[in-house]
PDB file of C-alpha atoms in Angstrom:
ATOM      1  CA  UNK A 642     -22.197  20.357  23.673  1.00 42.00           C
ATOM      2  CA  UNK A 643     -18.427  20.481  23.292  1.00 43.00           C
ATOM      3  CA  UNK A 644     -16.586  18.670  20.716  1.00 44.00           C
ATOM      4  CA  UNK A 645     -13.482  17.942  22.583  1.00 45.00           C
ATOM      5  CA  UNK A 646     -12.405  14.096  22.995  1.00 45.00           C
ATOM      6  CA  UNK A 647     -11.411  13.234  26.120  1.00 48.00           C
ATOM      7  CA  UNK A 648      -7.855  11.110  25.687  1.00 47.00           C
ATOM      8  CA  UNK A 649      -7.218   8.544  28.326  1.00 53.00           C
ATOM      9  CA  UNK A 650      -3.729   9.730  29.453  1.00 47.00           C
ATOM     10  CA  UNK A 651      -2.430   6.256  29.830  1.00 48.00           C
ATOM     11  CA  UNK A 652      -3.914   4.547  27.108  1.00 49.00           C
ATOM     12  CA  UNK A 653      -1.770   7.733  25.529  1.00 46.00           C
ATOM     13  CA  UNK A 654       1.208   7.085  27.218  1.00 44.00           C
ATOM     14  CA  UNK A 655       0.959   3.397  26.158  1.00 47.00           C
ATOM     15  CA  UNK A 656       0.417   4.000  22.405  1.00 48.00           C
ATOM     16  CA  UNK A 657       3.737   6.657  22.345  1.00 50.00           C
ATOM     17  CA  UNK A 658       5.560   3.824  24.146  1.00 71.00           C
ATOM     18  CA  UNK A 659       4.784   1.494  21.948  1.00 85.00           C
ATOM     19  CA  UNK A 660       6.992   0.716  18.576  1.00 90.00           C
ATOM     20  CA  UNK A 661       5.829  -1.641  15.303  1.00 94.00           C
ATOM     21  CA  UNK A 662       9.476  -3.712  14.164  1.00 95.00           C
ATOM     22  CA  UNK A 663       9.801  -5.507  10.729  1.00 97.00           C
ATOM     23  CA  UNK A 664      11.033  -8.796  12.117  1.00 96.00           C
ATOM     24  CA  UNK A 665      13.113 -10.954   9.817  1.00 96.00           C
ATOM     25  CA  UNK A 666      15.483 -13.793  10.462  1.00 95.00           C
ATOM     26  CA  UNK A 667      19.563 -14.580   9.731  1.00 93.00           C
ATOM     27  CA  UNK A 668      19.663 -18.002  10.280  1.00 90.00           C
ATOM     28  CA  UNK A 669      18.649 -19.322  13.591  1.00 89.00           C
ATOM     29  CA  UNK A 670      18.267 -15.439  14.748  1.00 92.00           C
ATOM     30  CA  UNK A 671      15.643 -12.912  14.915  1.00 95.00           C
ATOM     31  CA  UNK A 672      16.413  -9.610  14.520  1.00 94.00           C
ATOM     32  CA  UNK A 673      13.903  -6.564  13.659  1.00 95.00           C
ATOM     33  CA  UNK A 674      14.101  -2.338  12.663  1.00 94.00           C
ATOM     34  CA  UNK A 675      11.561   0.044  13.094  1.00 93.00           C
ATOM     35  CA  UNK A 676       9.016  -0.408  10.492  1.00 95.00           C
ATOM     36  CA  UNK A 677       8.598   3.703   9.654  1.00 94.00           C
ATOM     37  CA  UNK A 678      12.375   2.771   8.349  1.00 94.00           C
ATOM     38  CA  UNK A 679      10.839   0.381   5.716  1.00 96.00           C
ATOM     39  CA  UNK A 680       9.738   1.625   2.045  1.00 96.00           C
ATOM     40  CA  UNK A 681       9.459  -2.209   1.183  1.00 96.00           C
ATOM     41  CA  UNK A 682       9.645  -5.637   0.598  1.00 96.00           C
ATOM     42  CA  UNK A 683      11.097  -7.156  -1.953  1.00 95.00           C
ATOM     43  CA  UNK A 684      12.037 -10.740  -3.656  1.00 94.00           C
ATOM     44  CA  UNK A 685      15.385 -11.175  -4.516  1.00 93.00           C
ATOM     45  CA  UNK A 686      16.579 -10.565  -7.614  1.00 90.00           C
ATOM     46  CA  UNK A 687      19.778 -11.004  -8.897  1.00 88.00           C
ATOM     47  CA  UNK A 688      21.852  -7.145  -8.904  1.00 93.00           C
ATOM     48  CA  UNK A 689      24.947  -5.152 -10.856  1.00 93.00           C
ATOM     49  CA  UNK A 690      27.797  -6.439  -9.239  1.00 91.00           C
ATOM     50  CA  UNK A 691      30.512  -3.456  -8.657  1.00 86.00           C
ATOM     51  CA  UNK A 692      33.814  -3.788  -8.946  1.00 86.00           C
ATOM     52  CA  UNK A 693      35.842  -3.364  -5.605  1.00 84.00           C
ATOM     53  CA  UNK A 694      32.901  -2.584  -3.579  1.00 84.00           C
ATOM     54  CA  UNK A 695      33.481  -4.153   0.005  1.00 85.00           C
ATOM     55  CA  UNK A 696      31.846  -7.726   0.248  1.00 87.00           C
ATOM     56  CA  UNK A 697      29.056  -6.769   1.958  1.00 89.00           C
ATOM     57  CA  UNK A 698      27.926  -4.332  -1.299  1.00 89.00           C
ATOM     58  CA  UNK A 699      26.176  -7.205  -3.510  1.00 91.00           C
ATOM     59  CA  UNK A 700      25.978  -4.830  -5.640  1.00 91.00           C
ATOM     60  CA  UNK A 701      23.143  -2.529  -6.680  1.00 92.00           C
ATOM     61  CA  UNK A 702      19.729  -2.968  -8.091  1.00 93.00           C
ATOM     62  CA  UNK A 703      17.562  -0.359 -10.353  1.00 93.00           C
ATOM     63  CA  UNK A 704      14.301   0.532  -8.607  1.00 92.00           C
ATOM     64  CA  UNK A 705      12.158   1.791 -10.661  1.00 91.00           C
ATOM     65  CA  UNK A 706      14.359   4.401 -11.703  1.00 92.00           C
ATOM     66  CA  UNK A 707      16.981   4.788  -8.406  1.00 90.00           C
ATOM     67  CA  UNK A 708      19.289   2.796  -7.942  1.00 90.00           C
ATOM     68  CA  UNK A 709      19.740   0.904  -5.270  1.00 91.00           C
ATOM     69  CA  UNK A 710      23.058  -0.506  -3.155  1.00 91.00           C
ATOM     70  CA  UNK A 711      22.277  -4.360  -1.731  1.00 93.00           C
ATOM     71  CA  UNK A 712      23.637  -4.746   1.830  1.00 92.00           C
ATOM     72  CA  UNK A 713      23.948  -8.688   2.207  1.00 93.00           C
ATOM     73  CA  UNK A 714      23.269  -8.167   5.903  1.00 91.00           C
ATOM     74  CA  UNK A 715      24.617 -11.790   6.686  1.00 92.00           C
ATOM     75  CA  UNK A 716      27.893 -10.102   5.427  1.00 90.00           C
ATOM     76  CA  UNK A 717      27.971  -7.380   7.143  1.00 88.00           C
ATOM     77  CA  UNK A 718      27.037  -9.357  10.504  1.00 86.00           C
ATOM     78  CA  UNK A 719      30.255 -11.685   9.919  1.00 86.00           C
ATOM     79  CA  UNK A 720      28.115 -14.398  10.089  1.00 87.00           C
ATOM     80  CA  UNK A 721      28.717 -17.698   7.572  1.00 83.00           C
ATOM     81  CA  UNK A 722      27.470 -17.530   4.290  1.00 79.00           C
ATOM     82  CA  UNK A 723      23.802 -18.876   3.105  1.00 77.00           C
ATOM     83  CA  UNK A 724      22.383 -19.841  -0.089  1.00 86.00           C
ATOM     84  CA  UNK A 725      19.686 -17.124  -1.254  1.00 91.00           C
ATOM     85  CA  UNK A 726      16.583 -19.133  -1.309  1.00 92.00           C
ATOM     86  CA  UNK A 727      12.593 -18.554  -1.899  1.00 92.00           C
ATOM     87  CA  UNK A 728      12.614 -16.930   1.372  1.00 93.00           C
ATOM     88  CA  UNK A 729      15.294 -14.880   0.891  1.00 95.00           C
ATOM     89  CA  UNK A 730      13.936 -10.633   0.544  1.00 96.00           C
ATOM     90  CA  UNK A 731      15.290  -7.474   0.109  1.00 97.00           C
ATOM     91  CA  UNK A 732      14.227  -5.120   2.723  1.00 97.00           C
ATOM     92  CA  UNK A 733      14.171  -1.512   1.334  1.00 96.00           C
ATOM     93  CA  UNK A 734      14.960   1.191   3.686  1.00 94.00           C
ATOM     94  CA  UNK A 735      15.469   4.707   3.742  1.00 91.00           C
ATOM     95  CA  UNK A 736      18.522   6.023   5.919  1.00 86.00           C
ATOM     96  CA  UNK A 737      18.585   9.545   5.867  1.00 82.00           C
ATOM     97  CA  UNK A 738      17.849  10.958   2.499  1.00 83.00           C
ATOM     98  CA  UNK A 739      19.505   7.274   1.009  1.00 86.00           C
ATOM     99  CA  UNK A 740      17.620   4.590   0.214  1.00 91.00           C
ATOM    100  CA  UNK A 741      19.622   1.109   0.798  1.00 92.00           C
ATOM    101  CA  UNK A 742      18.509  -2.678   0.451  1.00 94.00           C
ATOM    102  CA  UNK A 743      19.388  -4.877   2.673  1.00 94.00           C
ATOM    103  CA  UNK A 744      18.974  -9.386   2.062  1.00 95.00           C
ATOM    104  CA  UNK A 745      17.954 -11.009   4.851  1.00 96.00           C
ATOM    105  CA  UNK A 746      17.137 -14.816   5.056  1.00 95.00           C
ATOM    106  CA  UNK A 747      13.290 -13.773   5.143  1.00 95.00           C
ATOM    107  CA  UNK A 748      10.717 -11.464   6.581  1.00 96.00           C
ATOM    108  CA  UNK A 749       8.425 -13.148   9.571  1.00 94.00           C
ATOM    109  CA  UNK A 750       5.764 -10.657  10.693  1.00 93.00           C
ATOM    110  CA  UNK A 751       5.056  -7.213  12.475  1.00 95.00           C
ATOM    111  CA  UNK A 752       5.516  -6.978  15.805  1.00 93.00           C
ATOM    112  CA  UNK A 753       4.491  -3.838  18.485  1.00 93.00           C
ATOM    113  CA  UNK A 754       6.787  -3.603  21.253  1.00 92.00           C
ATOM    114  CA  UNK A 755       5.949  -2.077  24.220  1.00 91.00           C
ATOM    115  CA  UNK A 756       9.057  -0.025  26.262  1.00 89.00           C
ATOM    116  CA  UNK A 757       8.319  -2.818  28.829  1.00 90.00           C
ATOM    117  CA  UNK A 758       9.236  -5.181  26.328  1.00 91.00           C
ATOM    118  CA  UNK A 759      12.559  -3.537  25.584  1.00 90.00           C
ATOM    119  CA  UNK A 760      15.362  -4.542  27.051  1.00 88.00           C
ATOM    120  CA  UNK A 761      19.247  -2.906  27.029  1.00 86.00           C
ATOM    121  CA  UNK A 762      21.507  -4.254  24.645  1.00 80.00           C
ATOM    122  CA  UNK A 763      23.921  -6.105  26.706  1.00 74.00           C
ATOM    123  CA  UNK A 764      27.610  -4.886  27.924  1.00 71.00           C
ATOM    124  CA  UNK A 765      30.462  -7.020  27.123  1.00 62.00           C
ATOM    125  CA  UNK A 766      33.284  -4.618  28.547  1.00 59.00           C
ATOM    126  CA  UNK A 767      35.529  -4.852  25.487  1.00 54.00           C
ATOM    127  CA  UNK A 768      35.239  -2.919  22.681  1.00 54.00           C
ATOM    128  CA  UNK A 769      32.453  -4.653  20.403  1.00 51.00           C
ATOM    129  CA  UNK A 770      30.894  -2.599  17.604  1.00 59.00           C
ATOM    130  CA  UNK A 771      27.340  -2.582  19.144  1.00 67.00           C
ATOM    131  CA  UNK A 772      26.147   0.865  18.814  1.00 73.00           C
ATOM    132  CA  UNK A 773      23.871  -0.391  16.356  1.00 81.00           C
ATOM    133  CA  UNK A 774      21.629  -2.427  18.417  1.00 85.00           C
ATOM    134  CA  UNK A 775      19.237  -0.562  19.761  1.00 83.00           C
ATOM    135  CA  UNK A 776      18.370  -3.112  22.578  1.00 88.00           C
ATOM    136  CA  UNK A 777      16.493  -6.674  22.821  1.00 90.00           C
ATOM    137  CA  UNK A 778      13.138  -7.242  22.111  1.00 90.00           C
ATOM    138  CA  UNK A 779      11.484  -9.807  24.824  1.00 87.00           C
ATOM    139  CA  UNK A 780       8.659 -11.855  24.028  1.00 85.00           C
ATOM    140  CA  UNK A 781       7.749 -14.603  26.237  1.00 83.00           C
ATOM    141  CA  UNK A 782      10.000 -17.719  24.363  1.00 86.00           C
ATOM    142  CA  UNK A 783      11.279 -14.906  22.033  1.00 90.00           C
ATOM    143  CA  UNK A 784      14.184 -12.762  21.498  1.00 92.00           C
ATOM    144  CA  UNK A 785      14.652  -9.913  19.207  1.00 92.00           C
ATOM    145  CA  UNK A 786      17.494  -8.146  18.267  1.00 92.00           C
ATOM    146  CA  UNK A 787      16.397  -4.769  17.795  1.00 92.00           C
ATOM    147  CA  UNK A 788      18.844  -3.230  15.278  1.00 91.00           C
ATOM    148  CA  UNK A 789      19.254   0.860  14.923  1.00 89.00           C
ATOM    149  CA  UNK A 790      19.484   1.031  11.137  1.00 84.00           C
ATOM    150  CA  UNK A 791      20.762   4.538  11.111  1.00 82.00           C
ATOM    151  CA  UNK A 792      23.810   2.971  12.780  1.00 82.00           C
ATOM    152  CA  UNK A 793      24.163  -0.157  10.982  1.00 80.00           C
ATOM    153  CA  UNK A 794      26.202   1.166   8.378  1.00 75.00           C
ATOM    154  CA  UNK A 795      29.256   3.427   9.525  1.00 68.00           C
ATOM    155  CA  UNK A 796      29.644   7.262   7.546  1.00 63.00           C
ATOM    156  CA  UNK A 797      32.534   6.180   5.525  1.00 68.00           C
ATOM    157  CA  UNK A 798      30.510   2.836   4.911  1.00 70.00           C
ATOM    158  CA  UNK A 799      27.530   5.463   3.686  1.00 67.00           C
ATOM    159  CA  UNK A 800      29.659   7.423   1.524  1.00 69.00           C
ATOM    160  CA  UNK A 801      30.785   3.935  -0.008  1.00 70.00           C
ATOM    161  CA  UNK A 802      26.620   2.989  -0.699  1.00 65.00           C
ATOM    162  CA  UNK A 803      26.216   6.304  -2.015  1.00 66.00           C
ATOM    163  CA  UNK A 804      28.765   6.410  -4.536  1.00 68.00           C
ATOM    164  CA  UNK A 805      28.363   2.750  -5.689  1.00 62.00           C
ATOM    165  CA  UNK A 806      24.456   4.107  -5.889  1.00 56.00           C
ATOM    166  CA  UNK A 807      25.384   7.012  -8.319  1.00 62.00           C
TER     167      UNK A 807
END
């Protein structure tokens, strides 16, 4: 009797096709990053402001021990301001060898998305910093903006988050 498993190459193919996304919202919009980018989840709590950090820095936030830079992603997406409510998390993720929080109005849910699913982030012909959307999540009555968190934040932006997180 042989101990091999036989794997259904499709069902394979399917699963390795297949993503999980952290989905959370900026105002009316849904956006979501790859959960294996995601350490955690986190209330807000109010952070160490730094002097002349760009507005998008909040500032930073000790984590148990490391400290932390706060992306107010709002900020960073140029869109209006909001008032930091119940609802309103740090998601903690690991760029790299960095680890970076970022506010968002709040966390829905966990979604798997197949490569079906995926769409191409769309072309506008003029120079739009996009390279950090990784493409568009469709679900039936749902959109997603899938966002490539390695490319969120620029190098020089990087070097900024590291050395306000020294």
């Amino acid at each position: 009797m042989s101990n091999l498993v036989s794997v259904n190459p499709v069902k394979k193919a399917a699963e390795i096709s297949s993503r999980e996304f952290l989905v959370f919202s900026l105002g009316d919009e849904e956006y979501a990053i790859d959960i294996l980018k995601v350490q955690e989840i986190r209330g807000y709590e109010n952070v160490t402001r730094i002097a002349n950090a760009p507005d998008f820095i909040k500032g930073v936030a000790n984590l148990r021990g490391v400290i932390v830079p706060i992306v107010d992603l709002r900020l960073k997406f140029r869109l209006a301001n909001a008032d930091y409510t119940q609802q309103t998390v740090v998601i903690v993720i690991n760029i790299g060898t960095r680890v970076v929080g970022i506010v968002v109005d709040q966390v829905s849910d966990v979604m798997t998305l197949t490569a079906e699913q995926i769409k191409p982030p769309p072309e506008f012909g003029i120079s739009l910093p996009l390279d950090y959307i990784h493409g568009l999540g469709n679900l039936e009555e749902r959109m997603l903006v899938l966002v490539d968190i390695e490319r969120l934040l620029t190098s020089e932006e990087l070097a900024i988050v590291e050395r306000v997180g020294e």
